[in-house]
Short mmCIF file of C-alpha atoms in Angstrom, two decimals:
data_model
loop_
_atom_site.label_atom_id
_atom_site.label_comp_id
_atom_site.label_asym_id
_atom_site.label_seq_id
_atom_site.Cartn_x
_atom_site.Cartn_y
_atom_site.Cartn_z
CA MET A 1 0.00 0.00 0.00
CA ILE A 2 2.78 2.43 0.84
CA SER A 3 4.58 1.70 -2.44
CA TRP A 4 1.47 2.64 -4.47
CA PHE A 5 1.19 5.84 -2.51
CA ALA A 6 4.87 6.63 -3.19
CA ILE A 7 4.43 5.98 -6.93
CA VAL A 8 1.34 8.20 -7.17
CA ALA A 9 3.01 10.96 -5.14
CA SER A 10 6.09 10.75 -7.38
CA LEU A 11 3.94 11.05 -10.51
CA PHE A 12 2.14 14.10 -9.12
CA ALA A 13 5.47 15.69 -8.15
CA ALA A 14 6.91 15.01 -11.61
CA ALA A 15 3.82 16.50 -13.29
CA TYR A 16 4.04 19.59 -11.07
CA ILE A 17 7.73 20.11 -11.81
CA TYR A 18 7.12 19.62 -15.55
CA GLN A 19 4.34 22.24 -15.57
CA ARG A 20 6.53 24.74 -13.68
CA MET A 21 9.36 24.24 -16.18
CA LYS A 22 7.01 24.75 -19.15
CA ARG A 23 5.58 27.91 -17.57
CA GLN A 24 9.09 29.29 -16.96
CA GLU A 25 10.11 28.49 -20.53
CA ALA A 26 7.03 30.31 -21.86
CA GLU A 27 7.89 33.37 -19.76
CA ASP A 28 11.48 33.32 -21.01
CA LEU A 29 10.27 33.22 -24.62
CA SER A 30 7.89 36.12 -24.11
CA GLU A 31 10.73 38.55 -23.35
CA PRO A 32 13.09 39.30 -26.25
CA ASP A 33 16.76 39.43 -25.34
CA GLU A 34 18.93 42.30 -26.60
CA GLY A 35 22.10 40.25 -26.17
CA GLN A 36 20.71 37.41 -28.26
CA ALA A 37 19.62 39.92 -30.91
CA ILE A 38 23.19 41.24 -31.10
CA LEU A 39 24.58 37.71 -31.42
CA ASP A 40 22.11 36.76 -34.14
CA PHE A 41 22.78 39.95 -36.11
CA GLY A 42 26.51 39.21 -35.84
CA ARG A 43 25.92 35.70 -37.21
CA ALA A 44 23.78 37.00 -40.06
CA PHE A 45 26.21 39.78 -40.96
CA PRO A 46 29.66 38.80 -39.65
CA ASP A 47 31.48 41.63 -41.47
CA GLU A 48 29.34 44.36 -39.86
CA ALA A 49 30.43 45.85 -36.52
CA ILE A 50 27.61 47.07 -34.29
CA ARG A 51 28.09 50.55 -32.90
CA ALA A 52 24.77 51.00 -31.06
CA ILE A 53 21.41 49.29 -30.60
CA HIS A 54 17.98 50.61 -29.57
CA PRO A 55 14.99 48.41 -28.71
CA THR A 56 11.42 49.42 -29.44
CA ALA A 57 9.09 50.15 -26.53
CA ASP A 58 7.65 46.62 -26.59
CA GLY A 59 11.11 45.09 -27.02
CA HIS A 60 10.14 42.99 -30.05
CA ALA A 61 12.36 44.87 -32.50
CA PHE A 62 15.87 46.26 -32.27
CA PHE A 63 17.42 48.89 -34.52
CA VAL A 64 21.15 48.60 -35.04
CA ARG A 65 23.63 51.31 -35.99
CA LEU A 66 26.69 49.91 -37.73
CA HIS A 67 30.27 51.14 -37.77
CA ASP A 68 30.22 52.47 -41.33
CA GLY A 69 27.00 54.48 -41.10
CA LYS A 70 24.66 51.69 -42.18
CA ALA A 71 21.63 50.57 -40.18
CA GLY A 72 19.87 47.29 -39.57
CA ILE A 73 16.78 45.87 -37.94
CA VAL A 74 16.31 42.74 -35.83
CA LEU A 75 12.80 41.34 -35.20
CA SER A 76 12.04 38.92 -32.40
CA GLN A 77 10.20 35.77 -33.47
CA GLY A 78 10.02 33.81 -30.22
CA ARG A 79 13.43 32.21 -29.77
CA HIS A 80 14.65 33.32 -33.17
CA TYR A 81 15.50 36.71 -34.58
CA LEU A 82 15.09 37.93 -38.15
CA CYS A 83 17.92 40.24 -39.19
CA HIS A 84 17.88 42.70 -42.07
CA LEU A 85 20.42 45.20 -43.33
CA ILE A 86 18.62 48.39 -44.37
CA VAL A 87 19.58 49.17 -47.96
CA PRO A 88 19.28 52.74 -49.30
CA GLY A 89 16.40 53.10 -51.72
CA LYS A 90 14.63 49.97 -50.44
CA VAL A 91 12.76 51.53 -47.50
CA ARG A 92 10.30 54.37 -47.00
CA ILE A 93 10.26 55.99 -43.57
CA THR A 94 7.66 58.27 -42.02
CA HIS A 95 6.98 59.36 -38.47
CA ALA A 96 4.13 57.68 -36.63
CA GLN A 97 1.16 59.66 -35.33
CA SER A 98 2.29 59.24 -31.71
CA GLY A 99 5.52 61.17 -32.31
CA ARG A 100 7.50 58.35 -30.67
CA GLY A 101 7.48 55.95 -33.56
CA LEU A 102 8.55 55.29 -37.11
CA ALA A 103 6.53 53.71 -39.89
CA LEU A 104 8.75 51.70 -42.21
CA SER A 105 7.82 50.21 -45.55
CA PHE A 106 10.41 48.01 -47.26
CA ASN A 107 10.39 47.46 -51.03
CA ASP A 108 12.37 44.21 -50.89
CA THR A 109 10.61 42.43 -47.99
CA ALA A 110 7.24 43.02 -46.35
CA THR A 111 8.24 41.04 -43.26
CA PHE A 112 9.79 44.11 -41.67
CA ASP A 113 7.01 46.57 -42.64
CA GLY A 114 5.26 48.18 -39.72
CA THR A 115 5.11 50.94 -37.17
CA TYR A 116 7.77 50.76 -34.49
CA GLU A 117 7.14 52.67 -31.26
CA PHE A 118 10.09 53.75 -29.08
CA PRO A 119 10.20 54.69 -25.38
CA ASN A 120 10.54 58.38 -26.28
CA ALA A 121 10.64 60.78 -29.23
CA GLU A 122 14.42 61.31 -28.91
CA THR A 123 15.14 57.63 -29.54
CA ALA A 124 12.78 57.60 -32.53
CA ALA A 125 14.55 60.67 -33.95
CA GLU A 126 17.97 59.11 -33.42
CA VAL A 127 16.97 55.86 -35.17
CA SER A 128 15.46 57.80 -38.07
CA LEU A 129 18.75 59.68 -38.43
CA TRP A 130 20.60 56.33 -38.48
CA ILE A 131 18.37 55.12 -41.30
CA LEU A 132 18.65 58.41 -43.19
CA GLY A 133 22.42 58.43 -42.59
CA SER A 134 22.67 55.03 -44.23
CA PHE A 135 21.24 56.62 -47.37
CA SER A 136 24.10 59.11 -47.68
CA SER A 137 26.93 56.57 -47.90
#
């Protein structure tokens, strides 16, 4: 009788631990990681040196300033990040209605199209200057 009780208790404990681990994993996936975004951008574009990075207000996109005046974007897709080098002439940029965001429309890929809100207007202005600066080179 005691052995059946021990087996049932062990199964309940294992199920509880499994559910806690799954819940923790789901929480970890819900928060994009700036460090992982930097690593993934470095893997996608190994010849590009990152000078600065700014996350959006929700943290699901990161804008990257590169050493030679170019700019890039990194989108969070769960555990994975999509990386794109912004090419002059392939993107249209406008300011969002809120004043803290940028609306981007890419000619070469619609995956990165959207409105990106930043924590403040200064960050949005700085990122827009990065993108516009990449056009001059």
